[in-house]
GROMACS .gro file of C-alpha atoms in nm:
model
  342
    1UNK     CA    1   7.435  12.841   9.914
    2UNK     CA    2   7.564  12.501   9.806
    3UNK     CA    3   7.649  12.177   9.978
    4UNK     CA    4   8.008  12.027   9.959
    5UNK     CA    5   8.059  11.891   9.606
    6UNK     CA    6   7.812  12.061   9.479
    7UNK     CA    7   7.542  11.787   9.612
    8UNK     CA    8   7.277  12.038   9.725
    9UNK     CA    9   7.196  12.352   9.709
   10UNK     CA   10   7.023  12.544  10.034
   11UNK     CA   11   6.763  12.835   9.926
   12UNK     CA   12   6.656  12.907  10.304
   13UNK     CA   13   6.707  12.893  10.668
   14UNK     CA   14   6.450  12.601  10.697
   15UNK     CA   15   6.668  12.432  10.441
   16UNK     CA   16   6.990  12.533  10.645
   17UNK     CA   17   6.869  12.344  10.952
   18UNK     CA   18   6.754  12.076  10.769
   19UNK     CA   19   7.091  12.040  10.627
   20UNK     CA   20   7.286  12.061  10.943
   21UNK     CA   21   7.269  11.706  11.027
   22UNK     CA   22   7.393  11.588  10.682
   23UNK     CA   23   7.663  11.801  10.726
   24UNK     CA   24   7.764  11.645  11.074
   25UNK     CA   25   7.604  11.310  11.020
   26UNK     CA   26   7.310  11.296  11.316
   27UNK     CA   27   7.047  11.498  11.434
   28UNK     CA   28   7.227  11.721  11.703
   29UNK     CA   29   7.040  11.750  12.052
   30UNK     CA   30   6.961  12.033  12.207
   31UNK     CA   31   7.222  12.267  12.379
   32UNK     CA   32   7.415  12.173  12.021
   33UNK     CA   33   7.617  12.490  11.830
   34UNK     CA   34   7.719  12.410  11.484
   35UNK     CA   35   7.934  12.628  11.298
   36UNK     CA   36   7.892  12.613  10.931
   37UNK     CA   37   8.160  12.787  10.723
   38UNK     CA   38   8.119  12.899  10.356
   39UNK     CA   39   8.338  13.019  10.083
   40UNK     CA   40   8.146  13.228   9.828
   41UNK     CA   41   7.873  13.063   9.906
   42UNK     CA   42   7.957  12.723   9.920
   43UNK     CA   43   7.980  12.549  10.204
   44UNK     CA   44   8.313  12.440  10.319
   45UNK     CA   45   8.339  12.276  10.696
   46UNK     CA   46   8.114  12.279  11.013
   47UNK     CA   47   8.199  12.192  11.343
   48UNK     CA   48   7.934  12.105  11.629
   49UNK     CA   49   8.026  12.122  12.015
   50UNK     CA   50   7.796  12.127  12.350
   51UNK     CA   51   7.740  12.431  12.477
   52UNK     CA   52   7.781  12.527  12.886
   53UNK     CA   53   7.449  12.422  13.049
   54UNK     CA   54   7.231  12.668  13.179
   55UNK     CA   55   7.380  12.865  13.464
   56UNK     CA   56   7.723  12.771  13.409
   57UNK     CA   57   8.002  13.029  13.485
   58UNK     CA   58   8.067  13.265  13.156
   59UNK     CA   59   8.417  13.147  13.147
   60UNK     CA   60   8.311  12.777  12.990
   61UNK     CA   61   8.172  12.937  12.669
   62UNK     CA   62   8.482  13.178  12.640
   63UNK     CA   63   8.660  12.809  12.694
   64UNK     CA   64   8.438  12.715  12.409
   65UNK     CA   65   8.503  12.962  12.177
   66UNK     CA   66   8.864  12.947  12.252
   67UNK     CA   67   8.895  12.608  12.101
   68UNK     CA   68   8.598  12.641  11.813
   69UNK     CA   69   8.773  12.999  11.686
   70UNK     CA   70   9.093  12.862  11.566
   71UNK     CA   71   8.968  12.558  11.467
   72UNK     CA   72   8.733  12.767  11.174
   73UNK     CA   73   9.000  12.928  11.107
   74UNK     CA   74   9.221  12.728  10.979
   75UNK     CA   75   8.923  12.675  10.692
   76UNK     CA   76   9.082  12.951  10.520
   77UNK     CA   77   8.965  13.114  10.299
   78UNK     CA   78   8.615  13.164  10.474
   79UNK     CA   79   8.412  13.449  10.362
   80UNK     CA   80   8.130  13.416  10.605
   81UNK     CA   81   7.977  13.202  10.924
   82UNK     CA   82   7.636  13.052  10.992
   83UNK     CA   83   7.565  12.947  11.336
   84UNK     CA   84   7.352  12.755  11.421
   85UNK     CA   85   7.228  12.664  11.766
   86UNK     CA   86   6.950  12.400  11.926
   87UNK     CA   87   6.770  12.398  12.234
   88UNK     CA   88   6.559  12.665  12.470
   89UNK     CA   89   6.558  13.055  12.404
   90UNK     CA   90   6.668  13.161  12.756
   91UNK     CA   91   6.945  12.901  12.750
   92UNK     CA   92   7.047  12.972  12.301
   93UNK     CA   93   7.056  13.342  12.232
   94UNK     CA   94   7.306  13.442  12.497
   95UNK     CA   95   7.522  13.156  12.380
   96UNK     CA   96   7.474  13.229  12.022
   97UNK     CA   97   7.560  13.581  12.066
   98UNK     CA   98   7.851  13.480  12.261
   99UNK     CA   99   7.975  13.264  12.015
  100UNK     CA  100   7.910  13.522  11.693
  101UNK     CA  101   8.105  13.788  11.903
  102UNK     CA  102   8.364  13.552  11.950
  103UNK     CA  103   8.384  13.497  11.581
  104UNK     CA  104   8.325  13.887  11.453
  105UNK     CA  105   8.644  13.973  11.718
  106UNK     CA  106   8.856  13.731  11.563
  107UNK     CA  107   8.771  13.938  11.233
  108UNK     CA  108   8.520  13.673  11.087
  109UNK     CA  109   8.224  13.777  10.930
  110UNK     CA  110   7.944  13.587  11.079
  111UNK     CA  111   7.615  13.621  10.841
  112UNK     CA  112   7.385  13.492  11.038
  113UNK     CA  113   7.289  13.343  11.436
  114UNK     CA  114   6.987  13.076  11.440
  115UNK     CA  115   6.810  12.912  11.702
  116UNK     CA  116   6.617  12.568  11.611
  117UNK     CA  117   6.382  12.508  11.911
  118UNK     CA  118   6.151  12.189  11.867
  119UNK     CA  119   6.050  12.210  11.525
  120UNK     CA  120   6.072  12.597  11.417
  121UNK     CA  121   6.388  12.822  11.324
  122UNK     CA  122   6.455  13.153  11.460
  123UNK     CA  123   6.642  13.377  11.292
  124UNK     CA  124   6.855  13.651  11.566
  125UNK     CA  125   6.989  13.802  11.310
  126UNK     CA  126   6.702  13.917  11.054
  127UNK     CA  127   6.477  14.140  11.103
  128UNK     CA  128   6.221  14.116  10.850
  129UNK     CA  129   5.892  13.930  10.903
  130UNK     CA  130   5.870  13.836  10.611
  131UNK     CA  131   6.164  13.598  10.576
  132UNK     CA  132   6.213  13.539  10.952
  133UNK     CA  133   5.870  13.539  11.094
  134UNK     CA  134   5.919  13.631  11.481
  135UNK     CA  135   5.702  13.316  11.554
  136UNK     CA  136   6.001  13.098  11.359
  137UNK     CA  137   5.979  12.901  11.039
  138UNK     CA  138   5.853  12.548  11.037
  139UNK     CA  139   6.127  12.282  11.018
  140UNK     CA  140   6.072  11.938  10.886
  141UNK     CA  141   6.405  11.787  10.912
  142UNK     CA  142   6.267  11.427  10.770
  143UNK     CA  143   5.984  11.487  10.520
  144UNK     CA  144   6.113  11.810  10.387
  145UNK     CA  145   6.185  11.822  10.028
  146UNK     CA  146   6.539  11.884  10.098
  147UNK     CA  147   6.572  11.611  10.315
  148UNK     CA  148   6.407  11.459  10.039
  149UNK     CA  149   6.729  11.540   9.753
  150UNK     CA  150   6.955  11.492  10.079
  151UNK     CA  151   6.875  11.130  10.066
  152UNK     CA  152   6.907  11.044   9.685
  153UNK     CA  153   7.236  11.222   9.718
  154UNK     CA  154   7.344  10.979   9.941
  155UNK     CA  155   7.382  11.168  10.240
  156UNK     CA  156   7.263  11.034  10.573
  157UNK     CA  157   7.209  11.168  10.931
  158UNK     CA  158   7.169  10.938  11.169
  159UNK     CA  159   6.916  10.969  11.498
  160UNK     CA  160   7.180  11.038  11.755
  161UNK     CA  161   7.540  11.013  11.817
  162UNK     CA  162   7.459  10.661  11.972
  163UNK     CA  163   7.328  10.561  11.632
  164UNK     CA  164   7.688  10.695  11.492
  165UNK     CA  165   7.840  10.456  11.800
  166UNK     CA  166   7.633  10.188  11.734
  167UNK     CA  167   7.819  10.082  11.350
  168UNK     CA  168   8.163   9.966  11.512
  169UNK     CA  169   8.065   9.928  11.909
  170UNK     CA  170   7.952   9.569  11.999
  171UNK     CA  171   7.710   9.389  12.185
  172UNK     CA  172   7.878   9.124  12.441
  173UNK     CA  173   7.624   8.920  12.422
  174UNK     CA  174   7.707   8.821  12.040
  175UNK     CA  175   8.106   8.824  12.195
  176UNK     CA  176   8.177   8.394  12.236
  177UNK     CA  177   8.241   8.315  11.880
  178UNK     CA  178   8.510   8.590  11.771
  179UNK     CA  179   8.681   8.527  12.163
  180UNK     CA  180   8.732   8.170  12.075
  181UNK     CA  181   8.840   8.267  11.702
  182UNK     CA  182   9.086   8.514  11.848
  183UNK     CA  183   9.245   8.245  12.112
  184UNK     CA  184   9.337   8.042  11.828
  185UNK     CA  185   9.463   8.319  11.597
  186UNK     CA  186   9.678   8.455  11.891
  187UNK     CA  187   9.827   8.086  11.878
  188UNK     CA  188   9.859   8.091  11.546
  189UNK     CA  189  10.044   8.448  11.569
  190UNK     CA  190  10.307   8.339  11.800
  191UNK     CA  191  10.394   7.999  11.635
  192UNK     CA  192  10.433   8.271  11.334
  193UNK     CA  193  10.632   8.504  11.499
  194UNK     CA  194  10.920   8.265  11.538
  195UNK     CA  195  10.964   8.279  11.187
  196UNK     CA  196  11.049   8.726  11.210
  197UNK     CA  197  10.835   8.988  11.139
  198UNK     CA  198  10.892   8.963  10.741
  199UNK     CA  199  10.696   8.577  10.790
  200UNK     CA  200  10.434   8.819  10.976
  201UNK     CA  201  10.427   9.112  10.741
  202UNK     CA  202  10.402   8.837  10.420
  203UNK     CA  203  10.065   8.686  10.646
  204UNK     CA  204   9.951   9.062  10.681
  205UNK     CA  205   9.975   9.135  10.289
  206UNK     CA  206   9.761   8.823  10.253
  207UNK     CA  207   9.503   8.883  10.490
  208UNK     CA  208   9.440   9.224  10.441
  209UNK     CA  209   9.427   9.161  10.021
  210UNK     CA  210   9.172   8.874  10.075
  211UNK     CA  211   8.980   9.056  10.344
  212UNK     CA  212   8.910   9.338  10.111
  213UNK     CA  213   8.829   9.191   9.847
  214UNK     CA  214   8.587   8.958  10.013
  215UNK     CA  215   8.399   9.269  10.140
  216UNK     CA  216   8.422   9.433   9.777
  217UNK     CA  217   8.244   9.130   9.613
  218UNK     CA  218   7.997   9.103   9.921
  219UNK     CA  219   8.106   8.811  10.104
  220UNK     CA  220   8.140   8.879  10.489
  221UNK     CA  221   8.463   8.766  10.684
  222UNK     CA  222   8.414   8.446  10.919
  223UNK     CA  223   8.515   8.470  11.275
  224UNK     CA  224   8.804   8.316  11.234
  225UNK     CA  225   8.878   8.555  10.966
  226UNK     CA  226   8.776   8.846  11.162
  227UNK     CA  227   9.018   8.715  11.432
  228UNK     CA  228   9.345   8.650  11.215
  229UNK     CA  229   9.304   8.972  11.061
  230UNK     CA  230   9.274   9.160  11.371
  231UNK     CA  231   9.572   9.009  11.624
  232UNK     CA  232   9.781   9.031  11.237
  233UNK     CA  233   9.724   9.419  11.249
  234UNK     CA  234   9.888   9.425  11.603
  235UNK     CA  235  10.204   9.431  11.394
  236UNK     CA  236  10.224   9.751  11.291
  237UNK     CA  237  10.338   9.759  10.990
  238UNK     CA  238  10.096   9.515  10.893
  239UNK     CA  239   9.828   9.827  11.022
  240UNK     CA  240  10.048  10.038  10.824
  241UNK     CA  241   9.981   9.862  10.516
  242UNK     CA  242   9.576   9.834  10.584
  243UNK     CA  243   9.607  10.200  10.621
  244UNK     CA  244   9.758  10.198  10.268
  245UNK     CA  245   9.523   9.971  10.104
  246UNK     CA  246   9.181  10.098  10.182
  247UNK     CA  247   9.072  10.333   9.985
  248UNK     CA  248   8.876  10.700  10.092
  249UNK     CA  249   8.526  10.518   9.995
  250UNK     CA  250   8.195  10.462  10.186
  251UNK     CA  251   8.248  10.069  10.135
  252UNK     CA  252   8.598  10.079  10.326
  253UNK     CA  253   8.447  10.249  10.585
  254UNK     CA  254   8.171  10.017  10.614
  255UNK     CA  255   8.428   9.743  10.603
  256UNK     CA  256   8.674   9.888  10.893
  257UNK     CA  257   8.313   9.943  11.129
  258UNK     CA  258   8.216   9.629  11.070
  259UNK     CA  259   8.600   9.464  11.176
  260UNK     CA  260   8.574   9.704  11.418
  261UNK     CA  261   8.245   9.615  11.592
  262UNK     CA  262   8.346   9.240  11.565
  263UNK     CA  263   8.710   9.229  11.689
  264UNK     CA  264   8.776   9.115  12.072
  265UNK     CA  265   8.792   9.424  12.249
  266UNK     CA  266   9.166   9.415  12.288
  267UNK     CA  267   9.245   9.382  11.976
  268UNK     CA  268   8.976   9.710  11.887
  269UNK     CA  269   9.248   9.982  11.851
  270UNK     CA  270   9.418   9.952  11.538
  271UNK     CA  271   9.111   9.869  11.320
  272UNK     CA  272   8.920  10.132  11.515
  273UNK     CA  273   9.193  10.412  11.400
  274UNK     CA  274   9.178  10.255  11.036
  275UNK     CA  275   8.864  10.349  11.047
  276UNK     CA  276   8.847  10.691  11.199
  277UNK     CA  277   9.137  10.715  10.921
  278UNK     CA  278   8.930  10.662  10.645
  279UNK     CA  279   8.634  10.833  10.779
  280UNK     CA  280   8.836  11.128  10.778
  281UNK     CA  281   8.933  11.095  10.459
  282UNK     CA  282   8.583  11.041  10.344
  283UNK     CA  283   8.453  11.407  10.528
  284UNK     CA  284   8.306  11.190  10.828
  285UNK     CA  285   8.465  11.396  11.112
  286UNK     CA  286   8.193  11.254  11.314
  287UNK     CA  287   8.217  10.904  11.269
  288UNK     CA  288   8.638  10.992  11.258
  289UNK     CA  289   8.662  11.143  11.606
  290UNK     CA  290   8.436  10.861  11.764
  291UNK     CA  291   8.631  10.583  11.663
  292UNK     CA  292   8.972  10.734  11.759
  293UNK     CA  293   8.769  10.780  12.099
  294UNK     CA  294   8.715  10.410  12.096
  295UNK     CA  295   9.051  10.324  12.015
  296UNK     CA  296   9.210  10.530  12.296
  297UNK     CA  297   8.966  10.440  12.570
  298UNK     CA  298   9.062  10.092  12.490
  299UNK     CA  299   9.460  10.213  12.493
  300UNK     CA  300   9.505  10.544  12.615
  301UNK     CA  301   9.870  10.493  12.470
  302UNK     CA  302   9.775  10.437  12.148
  303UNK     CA  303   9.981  10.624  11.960
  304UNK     CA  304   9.834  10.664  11.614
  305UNK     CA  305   9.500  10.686  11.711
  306UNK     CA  306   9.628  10.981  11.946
  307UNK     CA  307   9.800  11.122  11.696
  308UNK     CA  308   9.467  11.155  11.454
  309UNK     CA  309   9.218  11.294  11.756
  310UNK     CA  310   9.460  11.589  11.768
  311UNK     CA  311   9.448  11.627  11.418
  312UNK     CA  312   9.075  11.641  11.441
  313UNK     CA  313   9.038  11.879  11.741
  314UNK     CA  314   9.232  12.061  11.532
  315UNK     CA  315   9.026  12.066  11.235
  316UNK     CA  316   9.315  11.989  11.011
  317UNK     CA  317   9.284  11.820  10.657
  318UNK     CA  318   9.333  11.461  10.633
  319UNK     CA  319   9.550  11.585  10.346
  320UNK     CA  320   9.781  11.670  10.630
  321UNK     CA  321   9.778  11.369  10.786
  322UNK     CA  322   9.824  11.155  10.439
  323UNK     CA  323  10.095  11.305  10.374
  324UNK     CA  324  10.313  11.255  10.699
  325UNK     CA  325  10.189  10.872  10.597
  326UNK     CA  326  10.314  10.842  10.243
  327UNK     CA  327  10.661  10.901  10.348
  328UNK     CA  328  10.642  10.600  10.564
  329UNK     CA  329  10.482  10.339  10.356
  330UNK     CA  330  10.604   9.997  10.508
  331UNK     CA  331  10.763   9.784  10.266
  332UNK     CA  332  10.852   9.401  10.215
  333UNK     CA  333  11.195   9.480  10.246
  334UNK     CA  334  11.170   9.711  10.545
  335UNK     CA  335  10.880   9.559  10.765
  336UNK     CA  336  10.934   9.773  11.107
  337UNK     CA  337  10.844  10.105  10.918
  338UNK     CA  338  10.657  10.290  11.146
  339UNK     CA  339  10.345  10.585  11.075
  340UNK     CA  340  10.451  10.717  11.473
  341UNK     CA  341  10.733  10.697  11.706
  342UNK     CA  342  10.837  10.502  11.953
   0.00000   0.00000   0.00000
């Protein structure tokens, strides 16, 4: 079985679990399911959600499945399912063969149910000792020599989801500097304004160009920068336009967590849904979902970033989403374009 793009290739169940949090970017805790599609062998999508907690009514993992089923299915074409889930043995194996039943109903064809407890595999779906020992397979999810070729590749799972959190989500104590920076570029916005949203738009196209290609040639944005860029992107269309200029690349993402973590927390939003925008685009669902999280706790009415979680619960394509966004580009010449409605 082979990774996405051909990166890796997985000979075993022990190099299965190892590769489950590369696939999802962190190290999922326990009372995790992951569902890993494939397509002739290669795979194609997974999707991890919590399962019920022990003792919960039945009807929370039929909830569960309800919303995981269709989401895997709209991966088509899918030959076959791995699942995959983490935590005890009294709590896992009724889940998991809740889940797989789930899946086999819905006329999927799930290969295979494991169970990663501590630091061993069980396989509830293969009998043979010699493959799936009934005392589990030893998992090394750090030293392992897949873990190993995961890292050259370039792939990287992070501890937790906090550590996933922790790129764009700042710490207060660090705040006083961009606060002041963004009272005087909220100033500097309205004295702008009174010149019409083209003056603004022209400011946007200047920002945004500079800002990225600062952070492409390695030299980090000031506060004040920082600031100006982020009360300019309150203009939509100038947001619009940052959607349309950073490219589906690990450095833009970078860039977007790092405006991101530094904007006032007013202001986090609209880079917060550039970034779960590019993310997306990128195959970081994780990192994706979180920061549309972010920008909607900080505006629940933010519609964009609203938008772009449903997408995701959905398990859609970004291609789906790019291309409801080319066909409103903003423009010079038409500076109230809009990526949403009113």
């Amino acid at each position: 079985m082979s990774f996405p793009d051909n990166k890796l290739t997985v000979r075993s169940s022990a190099d299965l679990a190892t590769a489950v949090p590369y696939l999802i970017g962190f190290h999922p805790g326990d009372g995790s399911i992951v569902v890993i599609a494939c397509r002739d062998r290669r795979i194609v999508f997974a999707a991890r959600g919590d399962l019920p907690a022990p003792g919960s009514p039945a009807h929370h993992l039929r909830d569960l499945t309800a919303h995981l089923v269709p989401v895997v299915q709209r991966q088509q074409p899918i030959t076959d399912l791995v699942i995959v889930g983490y935590g005890a043995q009294g709590h896992i194996d009724p889940a998991l063969r809740g889940v797989g039943d789930a899946f086999t109903a819905a006329g999927l064809t799930v290969r295979e149910l494991l169970r990663v407890t501590e630091s061993r595999i069980f396989s509830l779906t293969c009998g043979d000792p010699g493959c799936c020992p009934p005392q589990g397979t030893p998992v090394e999810p750090t030293t392992s020599l897949f873990a190993v070729h995961a890292t050259v590749a370039g792939l990287v799972a992070r501890p937790d989801r906090a550590a996933v959190a922790s790129r764009f989500t700042r710490d207060d104590s660090t705040g006083d500097g961009i606060r002041h920076a963004t009272t005087e570029a909220t100033a500097r916005m309205t004295a702008l304004e009174t010149n019409g949203s083209a003056a603004v738009y022209e400011a946007g196209v200047h920002a945004i160009r500079s800002a990225l290609r600062q952070h492409d040639d390695g030299t980090g944005l000031t506060d004040d920068e920082v600031a100006w860029l982020t009360v300019l992107l309150t203009h939509r269309p100038v947001r619009d336009l940052a959607v349309d200029r950073t490219q589906p690349h690990d450095q833009h993402v970078t860039f977007w967590a790092e405006v991101t973590r530094r904007a006032d927390e007013a202001l986090v939003p609209a880079p917060a849904t550039i970034l779960a925008l590019t993310a997306w685009r990128c195959g970081d669902g994780v990192l994706a979902l979180m920061a549309a999280e972010r920008a909607l706790q900080i505006d629940p009415d933010y519609q964009l970033a609203g938008l772009l979680l449903q997408a995701l619960h959905a398990g859609l394509p970004p291609s789906v989403f790019e291309q409801a966004t080319t066909s409103t580009q903003p423009n010079p010449s038409n500076p109230n374009t809009l990526t949403e409605q009113e």
